Structures are given as structure tokens and as C-alpha cells.
mmCIF file of C-alpha atoms in Angstrom:
data_model
loop_
_atom_site.group_PDB
_atom_site.id
_atom_site.type_symbol
_atom_site.label_atom_id
_atom_site.label_comp_id
_atom_site.label_asym_id
_atom_site.label_seq_id
_atom_site.Cartn_x
_atom_site.Cartn_y
_atom_site.Cartn_z
ATOM 1 C CA MET A 984 50.455 78.110 63.829
ATOM 2 C CA ASN A 985 51.417 76.986 67.251
ATOM 3 C CA SER A 986 52.916 73.732 68.419
ATOM 4 C CA GLN A 987 51.256 73.213 71.782
ATOM 5 C CA GLN A 988 53.338 70.142 72.471
ATOM 6 C CA GLY A 989 55.878 72.322 74.230
ATOM 7 C CA ARG A 990 59.471 71.991 73.171
ATOM 8 C CA SER A 991 60.243 68.491 74.346
ATOM 9 C CA GLN A 992 62.903 66.796 72.268
ATOM 10 C CA ASN A 993 62.007 63.810 70.114
ATOM 11 C CA GLY A 994 65.343 62.324 69.166
ATOM 12 C CA GLN A 995 64.080 59.326 67.235
ATOM 13 C CA SER A 996 66.563 59.921 64.431
ATOM 14 C CA GLN A 997 69.298 61.629 66.415
ATOM 15 C CA ASN A 998 69.917 59.628 69.569
ATOM 16 C CA GLY A 999 71.069 56.373 68.036
ATOM 17 C CA GLN A 1000 68.220 54.213 69.320
ATOM 18 C CA SER A 1001 68.126 50.906 67.471
ATOM 19 C CA GLN A 1002 64.435 50.216 67.980
ATOM 20 C CA GLN A 1003 62.484 51.214 64.893
ATOM 21 C CA PRO A 1004 59.101 52.851 65.615
ATOM 22 C CA ALA A 1005 56.055 51.461 63.830
ATOM 23 C CA ALA A 1006 53.785 53.296 61.420
ATOM 24 C CA ARG A 1007 51.044 55.255 63.133
ATOM 25 C CA ARG A 1008 47.495 55.998 62.038
ATOM 26 C CA TYR A 1009 45.630 59.185 62.966
ATOM 27 C CA ARG A 1010 42.256 60.775 62.550
ATOM 28 C CA VAL A 1011 42.816 64.495 62.028
ATOM 29 C CA THR A 1012 40.080 67.085 62.540
ATOM 30 C CA HIS A 1013 40.793 70.752 61.787
ATOM 31 C CA ARG A 1014 37.831 73.028 62.495
ATOM 32 C CA THR A 1015 37.789 76.796 61.845
ATOM 33 C CA ARG A 1016 34.801 78.891 62.893
ATOM 34 C CA TYR A 1017 34.204 82.558 62.104
ATOM 35 C CA ASP A 1018 31.540 84.557 63.937
ATOM 36 C CA TYR A 1019 30.560 87.985 62.579
ATOM 37 C CA ASP A 1020 28.669 90.819 64.237
ATOM 38 C CA ASN A 1021 26.647 91.450 61.080
ATOM 39 C CA VAL A 1022 25.333 89.459 58.163
ATOM 40 C CA VAL A 1023 27.819 88.258 55.549
ATOM 41 C CA SER A 1024 26.154 88.176 52.148
ATOM 42 C CA SER A 1025 28.868 86.283 50.293
ATOM 43 C CA SER A 1026 32.003 84.376 51.288
ATOM 44 C CA TYR A 1027 34.774 82.980 49.099
ATOM 45 C CA GLY A 1028 37.355 80.616 50.561
ATOM 46 C CA ARG A 1029 40.345 78.467 49.667
ATOM 47 C CA ALA A 1030 41.520 75.759 52.051
ATOM 48 C CA TYR A 1031 44.562 73.526 52.389
ATOM 49 C CA LEU A 1032 43.150 70.961 54.793
ATOM 50 C CA GLN A 1033 43.613 67.627 53.001
ATOM 51 C CA PRO A 1034 46.889 65.784 53.662
ATOM 52 C CA ARG A 1035 49.101 64.631 50.807
ATOM 53 C CA ASP A 1036 49.604 61.066 49.625
ATOM 54 C CA LEU A 1037 53.362 60.573 49.810
ATOM 55 C CA PRO A 1038 56.003 57.877 50.117
ATOM 56 C CA GLY A 1039 55.731 57.209 53.831
ATOM 57 C CA GLN A 1040 52.258 58.760 54.198
ATOM 58 C CA ARG A 1041 48.961 57.297 53.045
ATOM 59 C CA VAL A 1042 45.658 59.193 53.113
ATOM 60 C CA LEU A 1043 42.876 56.712 53.782
ATOM 61 C CA THR A 1044 39.968 59.184 53.925
ATOM 62 C CA SER A 1045 39.717 62.945 53.572
ATOM 63 C CA GLU A 1046 36.936 65.506 53.239
ATOM 64 C CA VAL A 1047 36.261 69.198 53.771
ATOM 65 C CA GLU A 1048 32.850 70.344 55.036
ATOM 66 C CA VAL A 1049 31.565 73.929 54.887
ATOM 67 C CA ASP A 1050 28.603 75.310 56.838
ATOM 68 C CA PRO A 1051 26.506 77.023 55.488
ATOM 69 C CA GLU A 1052 26.499 74.780 52.447
ATOM 70 C CA PRO A 1053 28.319 76.471 49.535
ATOM 71 C CA SER A 1054 26.472 77.176 46.314
ATOM 72 C CA ASP A 1055 29.701 76.528 44.406
ATOM 73 C CA ARG A 1056 32.674 74.408 45.387
ATOM 74 C CA SER A 1057 35.510 72.520 43.746
ATOM 75 C CA THR A 1058 38.701 70.673 44.578
ATOM 76 C CA GLY A 1059 41.971 70.726 42.710
ATOM 77 C CA VAL A 1060 45.735 70.400 42.827
ATOM 78 C CA ASP A 1061 47.980 73.448 42.895
ATOM 79 C CA ILE A 1062 51.356 73.944 41.205
ATOM 80 C CA TYR A 1063 53.161 72.140 44.045
ATOM 81 C CA GLY A 1064 50.862 69.118 43.997
ATOM 82 C CA ASN A 1065 48.889 70.116 47.098
ATOM 83 C CA SER A 1066 45.166 69.386 47.329
ATOM 84 C CA ASP A 1067 43.119 72.543 47.720
ATOM 85 C CA SER A 1068 39.407 73.247 48.117
ATOM 86 C CA TYR A 1069 37.488 76.276 46.849
ATOM 87 C CA PHE A 1070 34.048 77.315 48.006
ATOM 88 C CA HIS A 1071 31.550 80.161 47.589
ATOM 89 C CA VAL A 1072 28.797 80.613 50.174
ATOM 90 C CA ARG A 1073 25.959 82.828 48.960
ATOM 91 C CA THR A 1074 23.543 82.169 51.809
ATOM 92 C CA PRO A 1075 23.453 85.171 54.193
ATOM 93 C CA HIS A 1076 25.157 84.126 57.394
ATOM 94 C CA ARG A 1077 26.709 85.358 60.644
ATOM 95 C CA ARG A 1078 28.788 82.228 61.167
ATOM 96 C CA LEU A 1079 31.038 80.239 58.855
ATOM 97 C CA GLU A 1080 32.524 76.888 59.822
ATOM 98 C CA VAL A 1081 35.046 74.931 57.750
ATOM 99 C CA THR A 1082 36.088 71.460 58.893
ATOM 100 C CA GLY A 1083 38.696 69.183 57.377
ATOM 101 C CA THR A 1084 38.628 65.557 58.492
ATOM 102 C CA SER A 1085 41.143 62.922 57.424
ATOM 103 C CA THR A 1086 42.456 59.495 58.339
ATOM 104 C CA VAL A 1087 46.167 59.179 57.635
ATOM 105 C CA GLU A 1088 48.825 56.520 58.136
ATOM 106 C CA VAL A 1089 52.415 57.741 58.605
ATOM 107 C CA ASP A 1090 55.636 55.731 58.479
ATOM 108 C CA PRO A 1091 58.729 56.292 60.640
ATOM 109 C CA ILE A 1092 61.762 58.167 59.356
ATOM 110 C CA ASP A 1093 63.356 56.574 56.289
ATOM 111 C CA HIS A 1094 66.834 55.760 57.541
ATOM 112 C CA GLY A 1095 67.786 54.615 54.068
ATOM 113 C CA LEU A 1096 67.374 58.216 52.942
ATOM 114 C CA LEU A 1097 69.390 59.557 55.859
ATOM 115 C CA ASP A 1098 72.215 57.111 55.105
ATOM 116 C CA SER A 1099 72.146 57.665 51.343
ATOM 117 C CA PRO A 1100 75.202 59.040 49.490
ATOM 118 C CA ALA A 1101 73.279 62.250 48.781
ATOM 119 C CA ALA A 1102 72.590 62.831 52.490
ATOM 120 C CA ARG A 1103 76.082 61.795 53.577
ATOM 121 C CA GLY A 1104 77.784 63.818 50.854
ATOM 122 C CA SER A 1105 78.979 67.371 51.457
ATOM 123 C CA TRP A 1106 76.250 69.959 51.701
ATOM 124 C CA GLU A 1107 77.843 71.984 48.900
ATOM 125 C CA ASP A 1108 77.099 69.089 46.528
ATOM 126 C CA ALA A 1109 73.376 69.400 47.342
ATOM 127 C CA ARG A 1110 73.047 72.780 45.651
ATOM 128 C CA PRO A 1111 70.554 72.389 42.791
ATOM 129 C CA LEU A 1112 72.482 72.797 39.550
ATOM 130 C CA GLY A 1113 71.749 71.579 36.036
ATOM 131 C CA PRO A 1114 68.677 70.057 34.352
ATOM 132 C CA ALA A 1115 68.334 67.211 36.878
ATOM 133 C CA SER A 1116 67.513 69.717 39.625
ATOM 134 C CA ALA A 1117 65.298 72.051 37.618
ATOM 135 C CA ARG A 1118 62.254 71.481 39.814
ATOM 136 C CA ALA A 1119 64.207 72.439 42.929
ATOM 137 C CA VAL A 1120 65.634 75.732 41.686
ATOM 138 C CA GLU A 1121 62.517 77.712 42.616
ATOM 139 C CA PHE A 1122 62.981 76.664 46.249
ATOM 140 C CA ARG A 1123 66.534 78.034 46.273
ATOM 141 C CA LEU A 1124 65.468 81.583 45.406
ATOM 142 C CA ASP A 1125 64.861 84.278 47.987
ATOM 143 C CA LEU A 1126 61.396 85.692 48.620
ATOM 144 C CA PHE A 1127 60.147 89.201 48.003
ATOM 145 C CA PRO A 1128 60.644 91.204 50.125
ATOM 146 C CA PRO A 1129 63.994 89.444 50.635
ATOM 147 C CA GLU A 1130 64.503 87.245 53.696
ATOM 148 C CA ILE A 1131 68.200 86.517 53.188
ATOM 149 C CA SER A 1132 69.867 89.348 55.094
ATOM 150 C CA PRO A 1133 73.369 89.819 56.522
ATOM 151 C CA ALA A 1134 72.021 88.593 59.882
ATOM 152 C CA VAL A 1135 70.770 85.385 58.247
ATOM 153 C CA ARG A 1136 74.092 84.826 56.489
ATOM 154 C CA ASP A 1137 76.025 85.409 59.724
ATOM 155 C CA TYR A 1138 73.848 82.938 61.635
ATOM 156 C CA ALA A 1139 74.139 80.312 58.901
ATOM 157 C CA ALA A 1140 77.911 80.745 58.609
ATOM 158 C CA THR A 1141 78.395 79.290 62.103
ATOM 159 C CA ILE A 1142 76.580 76.098 61.083
ATOM 160 C CA PHE A 1143 77.541 75.351 57.481
ATOM 161 C CA THR A 1144 81.085 74.080 57.922
ATOM 162 C CA PRO A 1145 82.798 73.604 54.534
ATOM 163 C CA GLY A 1146 82.687 69.986 53.417
ATOM 164 C CA ALA A 1147 80.393 68.792 56.221
ATOM 165 C CA PRO A 1148 77.844 66.077 55.321
ATOM 166 C CA LEU A 1149 74.452 67.517 54.449
ATOM 167 C CA ILE A 1150 72.628 65.450 57.078
ATOM 168 C CA ASP A 1151 75.015 66.658 59.788
ATOM 169 C CA VAL A 1152 74.420 70.273 58.819
ATOM 170 C CA VAL A 1153 70.643 69.780 58.833
ATOM 171 C CA VAL A 1154 70.732 68.148 62.282
ATOM 172 C CA GLU A 1155 72.950 70.948 63.607
ATOM 173 C CA LEU A 1156 70.700 73.659 62.131
ATOM 174 C CA THR A 1157 67.684 71.973 63.737
ATOM 175 C CA ARG A 1158 69.420 71.732 67.104
ATOM 176 C CA ARG A 1159 70.808 75.269 66.977
ATOM 177 C CA ILE A 1160 67.431 76.914 66.311
ATOM 178 C CA PHE A 1161 65.864 74.839 69.085
ATOM 179 C CA ARG A 1162 68.607 75.951 71.462
ATOM 180 C CA ASP A 1163 68.881 79.620 70.463
ATOM 181 C CA PHE A 1164 65.191 80.553 70.166
ATOM 182 C CA THR A 1165 62.382 80.575 72.712
ATOM 183 C CA TYR A 1166 58.965 79.261 71.761
ATOM 184 C CA ARG A 1167 56.446 81.927 72.766
ATOM 185 C CA SER A 1168 52.872 81.806 71.509
ATOM 186 C CA GLY A 1169 51.586 85.178 70.333
ATOM 187 C CA SER A 1170 55.037 86.754 70.119
ATOM 188 C CA THR A 1171 54.886 87.085 66.315
ATOM 189 C CA GLN A 1172 52.416 87.497 63.483
ATOM 190 C CA ILE A 1173 52.258 85.978 60.023
ATOM 191 C CA SER A 1174 53.846 89.148 58.651
ATOM 192 C CA THR A 1175 56.801 89.106 61.103
ATOM 193 C CA ARG A 1176 60.075 89.086 59.164
ATOM 194 C CA VAL A 1177 62.867 86.571 59.664
ATOM 195 C CA ASP A 1178 65.272 89.336 60.696
ATOM 196 C CA THR A 1179 62.882 90.319 63.491
ATOM 197 C CA VAL A 1180 62.713 86.737 64.731
ATOM 198 C CA LEU A 1181 66.517 86.526 64.658
ATOM 199 C CA ASP A 1182 66.771 89.739 66.633
ATOM 200 C CA ARG A 1183 64.172 88.807 69.273
ATOM 201 C CA ARG A 1184 65.181 85.128 69.427
ATOM 202 C CA GLU A 1185 61.578 84.060 69.976
ATOM 203 C CA GLY A 1186 58.598 82.982 67.927
ATOM 204 C CA VAL A 1187 56.454 79.989 67.000
ATOM 205 C CA CYS A 1188 56.829 77.021 64.681
ATOM 206 C CA GLN A 1189 56.265 78.914 61.441
ATOM 207 C CA ASP A 1190 58.953 81.433 62.440
ATOM 208 C CA PHE A 1191 61.515 78.735 63.213
ATOM 209 C CA ALA A 1192 60.757 76.989 59.913
ATOM 210 C CA ARG A 1193 61.259 80.250 58.032
ATOM 211 C CA VAL A 1194 64.555 80.962 59.818
ATOM 212 C CA ALA A 1195 65.805 77.520 58.816
ATOM 213 C CA ILE A 1196 64.666 77.976 55.222
ATOM 214 C CA ALA A 1197 66.369 81.385 54.947
ATOM 215 C CA CYS A 1198 69.608 79.885 56.301
ATOM 216 C CA LEU A 1199 69.538 77.046 53.780
ATOM 217 C CA ARG A 1200 68.785 79.350 50.862
ATOM 218 C CA SER A 1201 71.541 81.721 51.945
ATOM 219 C CA GLN A 1202 73.959 78.850 51.227
ATOM 220 C CA GLY A 1203 72.495 78.078 47.808
ATOM 221 C CA LEU A 1204 70.413 75.098 48.973
ATOM 222 C CA ALA A 1205 66.780 74.498 48.044
ATOM 223 C CA ALA A 1206 64.343 74.514 50.983
ATOM 224 C CA ARG A 1207 60.588 74.394 51.275
ATOM 225 C CA TYR A 1208 58.014 75.332 53.906
ATOM 226 C CA VAL A 1209 55.787 72.465 55.055
ATOM 227 C CA SER A 1210 52.451 72.781 56.832
ATOM 228 C CA GLY A 1211 50.763 69.969 58.676
ATOM 229 C CA TYR A 1212 50.058 68.550 62.099
ATOM 230 C CA LEU A 1213 52.045 67.094 64.969
ATOM 231 C CA ALA A 1214 50.594 64.343 67.122
ATOM 232 C CA THR A 1215 51.120 65.292 70.756
ATOM 233 C CA ASP A 1216 51.173 62.585 73.366
ATOM 234 C CA PRO A 1217 49.659 63.390 76.800
ATOM 235 C CA PRO A 1218 51.697 63.155 79.998
ATOM 236 C CA PRO A 1219 51.703 59.697 81.629
ATOM 237 C CA GLY A 1220 48.409 58.999 83.343
ATOM 238 C CA LYS A 1221 46.589 61.888 81.646
ATOM 239 C CA GLU A 1222 43.846 61.590 79.052
ATOM 240 C CA ARG A 1223 44.051 63.351 75.709
ATOM 241 C CA ILE A 1224 42.046 66.571 75.440
ATOM 242 C CA PHE A 1225 40.161 67.241 72.208
ATOM 243 C CA GLY A 1226 41.503 70.296 70.412
ATOM 244 C CA ALA A 1227 44.779 70.339 72.331
ATOM 245 C CA ASP A 1228 46.797 69.963 69.145
ATOM 246 C CA ALA A 1229 47.307 72.722 66.584
ATOM 247 C CA SER A 1230 48.525 73.311 63.076
ATOM 248 C CA HIS A 1231 52.260 72.910 62.815
ATOM 249 C CA ALA A 1232 55.031 73.893 60.400
ATOM 250 C CA TRP A 1233 58.501 72.662 59.579
ATOM 251 C CA ALA A 1234 61.059 72.769 56.763
ATOM 252 C CA ALA A 1235 62.630 70.402 54.233
ATOM 253 C CA VAL A 1236 65.865 70.503 52.246
ATOM 254 C CA TRP A 1237 66.387 69.111 48.744
ATOM 255 C CA LEU A 1238 68.834 66.307 47.961
ATOM 256 C CA PRO A 1239 70.268 65.299 44.584
ATOM 257 C CA GLY A 1240 67.991 62.610 43.211
ATOM 258 C CA ASP A 1241 64.970 64.848 43.843
ATOM 259 C CA ARG A 1242 64.330 63.684 47.395
ATOM 260 C CA TRP A 1243 63.839 65.823 50.495
ATOM 261 C CA ILE A 1244 64.800 65.588 54.170
ATOM 262 C CA ALA A 1245 62.182 67.201 56.420
ATOM 263 C CA PHE A 1246 63.096 68.522 59.864
ATOM 264 C CA ASP A 1247 61.303 70.248 62.726
ATOM 265 C CA PRO A 1248 63.407 72.922 64.482
ATOM 266 C CA THR A 1249 60.599 73.683 66.942
ATOM 267 C CA ASN A 1250 61.076 70.258 68.511
ATOM 268 C CA ASP A 1251 64.700 69.461 67.561
ATOM 269 C CA THR A 1252 63.852 66.398 65.489
ATOM 270 C CA LEU A 1253 63.723 65.070 61.986
ATOM 271 C CA VAL A 1254 60.201 64.551 60.692
ATOM 272 C CA GLY A 1255 58.822 61.077 61.286
ATOM 273 C CA GLU A 1256 55.695 59.130 62.190
ATOM 274 C CA ARG A 1257 54.287 61.873 64.462
ATOM 275 C CA HIS A 1258 54.137 64.477 61.676
ATOM 276 C CA VAL A 1259 51.226 64.594 59.215
ATOM 277 C CA THR A 1260 52.098 66.507 56.042
ATOM 278 C CA VAL A 1261 49.317 68.594 54.491
ATOM 279 C CA ALA A 1262 50.961 70.917 51.980
ATOM 280 C CA TRP A 1263 54.205 72.624 51.023
ATOM 281 C CA GLY A 1264 55.383 75.690 49.158
ATOM 282 C CA ARG A 1265 58.086 78.324 49.205
ATOM 283 C CA ASP A 1266 56.610 80.071 52.259
ATOM 284 C CA TYR A 1267 53.551 80.176 54.518
ATOM 285 C CA GLU A 1268 51.740 82.405 52.024
ATOM 286 C CA ASP A 1269 51.656 79.535 49.525
ATOM 287 C CA VAL A 1270 49.808 77.129 51.830
ATOM 288 C CA PRO A 1271 47.755 78.790 54.595
ATOM 289 C CA PRO A 1272 45.141 76.412 56.028
ATOM 290 C CA LEU A 1273 42.342 78.802 55.108
ATOM 291 C CA ARG A 1274 42.033 82.181 53.436
ATOM 292 C CA GLY A 1275 39.203 84.037 51.792
ATOM 293 C CA VAL A 1276 37.162 87.160 51.114
ATOM 294 C CA ILE A 1277 33.797 88.150 52.599
ATOM 295 C CA TYR A 1278 31.228 90.786 51.643
ATOM 296 C CA THR A 1279 29.629 92.366 54.707
ATOM 297 C CA GLU A 1280 29.023 95.502 56.725
ATOM 298 C CA SER A 1281 30.408 93.667 59.749
ATOM 299 C CA ARG A 1282 33.172 95.513 61.586
ATOM 300 C CA LYS A 1283 34.136 92.749 63.972
ATOM 301 C CA SER A 1284 34.669 89.026 63.725
ATOM 302 C CA LYS A 1285 35.874 86.239 65.953
ATOM 303 C CA ILE A 1286 37.848 83.216 64.817
ATOM 304 C CA ASP A 1287 38.140 79.954 66.712
ATOM 305 C CA VAL A 1288 40.440 77.174 65.496
ATOM 306 C CA SER A 1289 40.483 73.661 66.892
ATOM 307 C CA VAL A 1290 42.759 70.832 65.735
ATOM 308 C CA ASP A 1291 42.742 67.269 66.992
ATOM 309 C CA VAL A 1292 45.156 64.517 65.956
ATOM 310 C CA SER A 1293 43.797 61.308 67.471
ATOM 311 C CA PRO A 1294 45.633 57.977 67.251
ATOM 312 C CA VAL A 1295 43.591 55.253 65.542
ATOM 313 C CA PRO A 1296 44.224 51.661 66.742
#
């Protein structure tokens, strides 16, 4: 998952501007194509390609197309409330193409949430404790293999000042990761551990989200991994290029009252009207855009992924 926007800062919620951005509408197309060097006799797949309906985000249309046409397919909702699609292609094929297309309307950052007592209260008070926070406890726990290491705790300790407001800590964590790490496409893999990213100080959006999540959990806070898309605006005078955007990832922290503040350390910003939320879980493994199993004698395959987030007037 790469953010091809570059690492330009979007300080809509951090720079004190009084002008409130308007809601934005997008048409999102996410196309994945696999080419095989031999016939695939059967292909099973599961996709997270349909955005969520949320407060502040409305899905107007959404569909997932599979070519060749599956003999079996279904849609459902997983344990976290994400929409997922299953398919089984039985037609022999050398190419598989899966395309998710959606029209989504996204609101600006909710400043009422950022100014709420829960967000302005000390971060220690945001630790999920008691029956009222039961649904958040799972997001406080470490992964297996563990991600919360001494290096993670040491990095977090410089940010989580005792008694500091939760929103201030989140903004500082976002800014610190943006400052301390270099965005470098291809420098990591899905399996790269958080400790490795901390040591190398480079990675891509999913790595920075996972560093932030590990830091929050190391302090007893609940944090989730969010997958989606980021609308990237072209330079002045330049036209948009189809496929220039890519899947994106960020993090969110739980607040008492069962609300969440989402933030994007790759771009040093809180999540607003330029972010389209697709799915969330405890880690990337819970919500990959597409995964599956094929039956074939093929030894080689090629994957091509294209994402476009186009503004709709």
C-alpha cells in the first residue's frame, strides 16, 4: 500500500485555519489484475473493496466485478462491520481481474469530536476499562507475534507525556512519525515487523500506521488499522492521471464514548474529507484489499494494481 501523493503536509485540522472545507464526493475505482503463465483451473478470493457507510461518510453506489464471471459469489459483513466479497471462479483462465467501483461522499473533520471532553481529557483516561469499553478492548491487545517491543516503548515514551490531552498526544505522534521516518516505496514488505521499521526509519503508509498503533497499544490505548484511499490533488496546471492514486492506510485511536479519532502519519494530518475509509481491523492481515487461493501448475504470475480516486462535481 503506497501513498503516491508524496509526503506533503495537509494541516487542515492542525494549522488553525478557520475556513471549514466542504464535503467532497469521489468515484473510486480499484482494479487488480493477475496474469498467469499457465492455466488456473480454480480461483477462490475474498475482497475488501467496498467502502463503509459511516458518520461523515456516505456510500452512494458500490459494486465488485470479477472477470471471468464467478460460478459462486456472495457478500457479507465481517466481525468488524466491514463489507467483504467472496468469489469462486471455476472457468479455466490465465487472467483474473477484480474491480471495485464506488461513489462516496466524505465530510470534513468533525471538530466537535476533536474539542470534546474525551479528546481534550488526559490520554490516560482514554484507556478502555470496564463494561462501557468492552468493544474496544480487543484493539488494545498486542498481536502475535508481538509488536510491542522495548524499542516501541522507548519511542512512545518520548511522546506520551503524563497528563497530556489525548488529542495533543495523537497530533504529536502523527507529526513525530512523519518527521522521523522516510517514505520509500518498496523498502518493506507486508511481513516487515514494526521493530525493523523503527530501526531502518523508512517504509510506506502501512508501516507508519502500524508503528503508530504499536505505540498507542504500548500505553494501554486501543488502536485500529484502517485501509482506504487518499484523494491526491495534481500540481497546479497539471491534469489528473488515471491510476495515479493507490491504496492507503492510517490508524485510529479509541475515545471514551465509543468514538474514534483517525490520523494519517504518512501525511502528518488528521483524517478528513480526502480520506475514503474502506475497512478496519487490528492489523493489515484483517483487511487486505484482496487475497485468495488458486489451483494451477503455473510457476509465475504478474499482478497489476490500479487505483483512481476521481472528484465528482
